[in-house]
Short mmCIF file of C-alpha atoms in Angstrom, two decimals:
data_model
loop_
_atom_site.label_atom_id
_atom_site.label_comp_id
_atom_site.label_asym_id
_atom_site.label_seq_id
_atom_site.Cartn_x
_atom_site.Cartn_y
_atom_site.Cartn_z
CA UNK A 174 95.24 98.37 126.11
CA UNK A 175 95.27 97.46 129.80
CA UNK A 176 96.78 100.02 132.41
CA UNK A 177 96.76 97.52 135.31
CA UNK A 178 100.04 95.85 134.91
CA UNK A 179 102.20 93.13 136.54
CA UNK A 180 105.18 93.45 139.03
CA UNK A 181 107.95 95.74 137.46
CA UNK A 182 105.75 98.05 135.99
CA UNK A 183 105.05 101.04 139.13
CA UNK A 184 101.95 102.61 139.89
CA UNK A 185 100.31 99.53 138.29
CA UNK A 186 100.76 101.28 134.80
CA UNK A 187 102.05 98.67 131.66
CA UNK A 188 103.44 100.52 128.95
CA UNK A 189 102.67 99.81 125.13
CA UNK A 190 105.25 97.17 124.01
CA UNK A 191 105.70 94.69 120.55
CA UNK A 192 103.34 92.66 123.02
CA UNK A 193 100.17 94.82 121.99
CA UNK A 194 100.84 93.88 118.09
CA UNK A 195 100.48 90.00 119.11
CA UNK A 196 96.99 88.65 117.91
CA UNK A 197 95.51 85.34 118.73
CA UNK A 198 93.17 83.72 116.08
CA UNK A 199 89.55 83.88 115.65
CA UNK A 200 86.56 81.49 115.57
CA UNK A 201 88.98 78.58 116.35
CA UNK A 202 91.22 79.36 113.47
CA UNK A 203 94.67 79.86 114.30
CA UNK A 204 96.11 81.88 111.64
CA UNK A 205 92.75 83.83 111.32
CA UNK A 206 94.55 86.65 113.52
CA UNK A 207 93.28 90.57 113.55
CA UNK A 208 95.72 91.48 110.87
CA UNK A 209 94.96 88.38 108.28
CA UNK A 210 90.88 89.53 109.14
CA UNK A 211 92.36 93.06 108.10
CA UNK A 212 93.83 92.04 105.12
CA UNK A 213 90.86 90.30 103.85
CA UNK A 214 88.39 92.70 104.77
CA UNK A 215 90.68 95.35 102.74
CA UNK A 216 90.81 93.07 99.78
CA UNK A 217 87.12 92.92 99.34
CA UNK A 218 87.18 96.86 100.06
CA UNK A 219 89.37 97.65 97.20
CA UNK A 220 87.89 94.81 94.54
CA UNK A 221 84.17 96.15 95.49
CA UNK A 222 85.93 100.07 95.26
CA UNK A 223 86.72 99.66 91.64
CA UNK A 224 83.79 97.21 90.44
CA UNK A 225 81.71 100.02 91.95
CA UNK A 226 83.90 102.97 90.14
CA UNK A 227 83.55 100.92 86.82
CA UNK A 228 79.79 100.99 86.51
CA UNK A 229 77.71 103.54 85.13
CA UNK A 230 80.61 106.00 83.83
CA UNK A 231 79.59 109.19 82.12
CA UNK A 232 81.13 111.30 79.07
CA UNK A 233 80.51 114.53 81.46
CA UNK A 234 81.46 112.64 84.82
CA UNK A 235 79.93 112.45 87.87
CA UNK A 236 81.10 114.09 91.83
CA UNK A 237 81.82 110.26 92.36
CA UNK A 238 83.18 109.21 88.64
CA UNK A 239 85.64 112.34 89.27
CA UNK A 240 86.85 110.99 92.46
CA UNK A 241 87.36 107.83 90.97
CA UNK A 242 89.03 108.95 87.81
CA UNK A 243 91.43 111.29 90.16
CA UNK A 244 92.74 108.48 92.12
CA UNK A 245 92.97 106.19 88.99
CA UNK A 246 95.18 109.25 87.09
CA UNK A 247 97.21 109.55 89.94
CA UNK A 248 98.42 106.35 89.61
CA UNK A 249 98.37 106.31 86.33
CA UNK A 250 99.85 109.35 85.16
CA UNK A 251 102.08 110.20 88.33
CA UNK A 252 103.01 106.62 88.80
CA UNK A 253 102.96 104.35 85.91
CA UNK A 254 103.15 106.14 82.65
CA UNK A 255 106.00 108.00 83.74
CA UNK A 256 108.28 105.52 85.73
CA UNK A 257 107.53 102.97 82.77
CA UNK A 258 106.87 104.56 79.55
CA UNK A 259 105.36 102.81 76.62
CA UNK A 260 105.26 99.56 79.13
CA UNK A 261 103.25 101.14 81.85
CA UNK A 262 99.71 99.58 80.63
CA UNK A 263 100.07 96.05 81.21
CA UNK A 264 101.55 96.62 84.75
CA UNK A 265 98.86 99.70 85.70
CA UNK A 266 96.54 97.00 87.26
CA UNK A 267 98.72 95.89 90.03
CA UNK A 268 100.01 99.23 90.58
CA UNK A 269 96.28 100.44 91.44
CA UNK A 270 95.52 97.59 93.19
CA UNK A 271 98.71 97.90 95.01
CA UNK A 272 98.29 101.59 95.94
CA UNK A 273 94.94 101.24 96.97
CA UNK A 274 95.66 97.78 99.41
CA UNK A 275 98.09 99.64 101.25
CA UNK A 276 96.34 102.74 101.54
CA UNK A 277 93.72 100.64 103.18
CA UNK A 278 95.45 98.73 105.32
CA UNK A 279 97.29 101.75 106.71
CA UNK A 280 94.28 104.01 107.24
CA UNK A 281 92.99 100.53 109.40
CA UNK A 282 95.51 102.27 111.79
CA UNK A 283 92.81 105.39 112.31
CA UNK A 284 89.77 103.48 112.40
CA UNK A 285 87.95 103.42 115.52
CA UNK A 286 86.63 99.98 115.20
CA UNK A 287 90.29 98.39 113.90
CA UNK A 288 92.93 100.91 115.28
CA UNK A 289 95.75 99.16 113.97
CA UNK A 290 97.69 99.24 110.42
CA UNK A 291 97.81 95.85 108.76
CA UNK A 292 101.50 96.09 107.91
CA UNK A 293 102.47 97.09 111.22
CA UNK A 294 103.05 93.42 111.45
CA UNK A 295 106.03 92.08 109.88
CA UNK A 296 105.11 89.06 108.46
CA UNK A 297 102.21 91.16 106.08
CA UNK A 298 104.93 93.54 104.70
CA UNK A 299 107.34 90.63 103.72
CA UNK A 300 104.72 89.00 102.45
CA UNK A 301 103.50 91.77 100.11
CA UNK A 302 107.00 92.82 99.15
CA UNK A 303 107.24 89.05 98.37
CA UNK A 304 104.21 89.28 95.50
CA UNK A 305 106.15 92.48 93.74
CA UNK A 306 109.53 90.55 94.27
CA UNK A 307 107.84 88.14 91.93
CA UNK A 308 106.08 90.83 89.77
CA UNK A 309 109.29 92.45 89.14
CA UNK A 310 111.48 89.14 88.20
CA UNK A 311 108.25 87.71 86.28
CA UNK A 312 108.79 91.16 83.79
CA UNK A 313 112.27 90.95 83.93
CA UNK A 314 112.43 86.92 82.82
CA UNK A 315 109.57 87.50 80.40
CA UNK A 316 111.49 90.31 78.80
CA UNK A 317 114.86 89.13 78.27
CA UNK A 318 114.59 85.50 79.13
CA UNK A 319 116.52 83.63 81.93
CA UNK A 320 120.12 83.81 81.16
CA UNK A 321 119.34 87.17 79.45
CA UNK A 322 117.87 88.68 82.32
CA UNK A 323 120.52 87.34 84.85
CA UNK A 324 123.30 89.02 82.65
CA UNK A 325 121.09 91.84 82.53
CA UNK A 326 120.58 92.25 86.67
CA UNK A 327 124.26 90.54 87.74
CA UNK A 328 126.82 92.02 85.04
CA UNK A 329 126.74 95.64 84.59
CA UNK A 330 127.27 96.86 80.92
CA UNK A 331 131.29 98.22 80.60
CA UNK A 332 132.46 97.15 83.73
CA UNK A 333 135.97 95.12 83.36
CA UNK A 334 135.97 91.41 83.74
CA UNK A 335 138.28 91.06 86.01
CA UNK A 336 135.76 93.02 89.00
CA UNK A 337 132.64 90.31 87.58
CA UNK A 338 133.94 88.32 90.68
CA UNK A 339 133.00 90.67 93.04
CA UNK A 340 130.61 92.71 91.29
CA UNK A 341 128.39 89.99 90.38
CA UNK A 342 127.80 88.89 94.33
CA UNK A 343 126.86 92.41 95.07
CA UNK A 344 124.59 92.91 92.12
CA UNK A 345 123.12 89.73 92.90
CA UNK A 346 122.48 91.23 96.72
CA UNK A 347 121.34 94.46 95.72
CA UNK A 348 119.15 93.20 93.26
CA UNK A 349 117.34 89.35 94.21
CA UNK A 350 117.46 90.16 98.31
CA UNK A 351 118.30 93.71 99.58
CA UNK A 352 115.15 95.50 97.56
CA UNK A 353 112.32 93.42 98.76
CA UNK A 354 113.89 93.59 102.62
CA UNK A 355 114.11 96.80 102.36
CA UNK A 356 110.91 97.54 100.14
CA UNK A 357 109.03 95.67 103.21
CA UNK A 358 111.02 96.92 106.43
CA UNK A 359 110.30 100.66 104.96
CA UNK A 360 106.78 99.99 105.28
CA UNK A 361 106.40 98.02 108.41
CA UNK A 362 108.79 99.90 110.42
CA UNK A 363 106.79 103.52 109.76
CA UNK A 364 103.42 101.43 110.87
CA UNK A 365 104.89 99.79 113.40
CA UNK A 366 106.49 103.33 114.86
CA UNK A 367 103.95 105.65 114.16
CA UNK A 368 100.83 103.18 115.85
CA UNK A 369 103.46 102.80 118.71
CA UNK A 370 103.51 106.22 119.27
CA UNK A 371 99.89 106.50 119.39
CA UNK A 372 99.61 103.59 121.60
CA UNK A 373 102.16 105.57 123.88
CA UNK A 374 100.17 108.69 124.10
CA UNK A 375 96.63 107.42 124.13
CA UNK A 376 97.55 104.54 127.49
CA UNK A 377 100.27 107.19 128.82
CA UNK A 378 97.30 109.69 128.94
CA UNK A 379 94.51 107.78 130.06
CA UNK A 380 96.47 106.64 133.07
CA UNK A 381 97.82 110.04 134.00
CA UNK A 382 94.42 111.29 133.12
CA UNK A 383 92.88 108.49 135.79
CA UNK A 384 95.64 108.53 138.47
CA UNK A 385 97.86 110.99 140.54
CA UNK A 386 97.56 114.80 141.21
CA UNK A 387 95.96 117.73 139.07
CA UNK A 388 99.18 117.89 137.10
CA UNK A 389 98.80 114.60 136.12
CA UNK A 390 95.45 114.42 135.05
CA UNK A 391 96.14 117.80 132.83
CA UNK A 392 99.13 116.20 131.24
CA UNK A 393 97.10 113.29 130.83
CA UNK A 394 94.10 115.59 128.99
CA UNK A 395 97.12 117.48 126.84
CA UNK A 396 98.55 113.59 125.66
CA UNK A 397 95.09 112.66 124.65
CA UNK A 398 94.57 115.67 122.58
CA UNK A 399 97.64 115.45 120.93
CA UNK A 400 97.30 111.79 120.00
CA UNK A 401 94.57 112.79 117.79
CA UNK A 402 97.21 114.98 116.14
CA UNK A 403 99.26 112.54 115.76
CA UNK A 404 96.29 110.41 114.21
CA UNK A 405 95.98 112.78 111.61
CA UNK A 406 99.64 112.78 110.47
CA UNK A 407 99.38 108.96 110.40
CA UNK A 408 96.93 109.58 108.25
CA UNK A 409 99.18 110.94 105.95
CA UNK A 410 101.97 108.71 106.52
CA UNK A 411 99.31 105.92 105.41
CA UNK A 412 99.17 107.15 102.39
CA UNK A 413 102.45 108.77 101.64
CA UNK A 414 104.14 104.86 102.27
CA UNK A 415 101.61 103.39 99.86
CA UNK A 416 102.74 106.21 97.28
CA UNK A 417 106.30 104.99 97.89
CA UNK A 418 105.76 101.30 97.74
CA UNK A 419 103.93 101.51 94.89
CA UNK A 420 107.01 104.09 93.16
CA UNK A 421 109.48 101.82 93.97
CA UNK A 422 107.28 98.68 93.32
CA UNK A 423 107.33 100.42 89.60
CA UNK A 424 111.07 101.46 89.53
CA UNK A 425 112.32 97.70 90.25
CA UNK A 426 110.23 96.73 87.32
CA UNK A 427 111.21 99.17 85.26
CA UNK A 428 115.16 98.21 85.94
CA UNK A 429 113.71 94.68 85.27
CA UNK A 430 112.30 95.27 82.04
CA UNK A 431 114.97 98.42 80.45
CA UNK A 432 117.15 97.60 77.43
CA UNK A 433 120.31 98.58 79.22
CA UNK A 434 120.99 98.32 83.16
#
């Protein structure tokens, strides 16, 4: 981040801003940004991940087949079976895959040669709230058909017909638009705050730690060391918002797919 800033900005010191999250493109491709190269990069990371933890398994596993088989229960067990019940196998793929892309893309944040999480950009969180949008409609339709599943998601079960009128825009709002907003703001907007922070400490330091008296340039040594604190708890931020996509991911299919709403 530069600390030499333009006119407004004293002492010559630019502060981190929504400006440090803008990316140009790459090797003359416009939409080839940082975050799309991110995105790809963890793609290929988490489809080589769990070719590589499929080969070679053991009856009496291995340090790395344990590892593997941890994560996959996790999911599995903590996740799936018991947001979905009987239903959870044929949806456990995406859930893995969905955990694990996230969890990548956030830990991007901590890594010295990326330093920023994917889905700190907006567009990548709608966009991924967009594919279990679809995963989550696809069950519902396949389950109980079109009309079937509209009744299902837009008329509650009991409720008198003379509310339908106004319960059936709100279900429809709740339901088809305010989950996916809110499944992808969730994500981007503890990204986007926590890298901020980071940003804040690490350029607020180095400038103090560069420029002014000895107070400064101790307060500037005391903000670098804590950013790395602060790098470890977005470590565990990361992961704790891939957890929670993925629960809720499996929750809005489950609504889409129960017998009763």
């Amino acid at each position: 981040m530069p600390l030499e800033g333009g006119e407004g900005h004293g002492g010559g010191y630019t502060p981190p801003s929504v400006e440090d999250f803008w990316f140009d493109g790459n090797y003359g491709i416009g939409w080839l940004t940082k975050p799309a190269m991110q995105a790809i990069i963890a793609a290929v990371l988490v489809l080589g991940f769990w070719l590589w933890a499929s080969r070679g398994l053991k009856v009496r596993p291995t340090k790395r087949q344990f590892f593997f088989e941890y994560v996959y229960d996790f999911i599995r067990n903590g996740v799936a079976r018991d947001t979905l019940g009987r239903d959870y196998r044929k949806f456990l793929p995406y859930l893995l895959a969905l955990f694990s892309f996230i969890l990548v893309n956030n830990w991007m944040g901590e890594f010295f040669l990326t330093m920023l999480p994917t889905f700190s950009n907006i567009g990548y969180a709608y966009a991924l709230a967009l594919v279990s949008w679809i995963v989550y409609m696809g069950a519902g339709f396949a389950k109980h058909g079109v009309g079937g599943y509209l009744k299902h998601s837009l008329m509650p079960p009991g409720a008198p017909w003379y509310l339908m009128p106004l319960l059936i825009p709100l279900e429809f709002l709740s339901n088809f638009i305010v989950r996916p907003v809110t499944l992808a703001l969730r994500l981007f907007a503890n990204m986007f705050a926590g890298h901020l922070v980071v940003l804040v400490f690490v350029v607020g330091g180095a400038y103090l730690l560069t420029n002014g008296p000895v107070f400064n340039r101790v307060a500037g040594g005391v903000s670098l060391l804590f950013s790395f604190a602060i790098l470890f708890l977005e470590l565990f931020v990361g992961a704790l918002q891939a957890y929670i996509f993925t629960v809720l991911t499996a929750q809005y299919v489950s609504s889409s797919i129960a017998d009763e709403h």
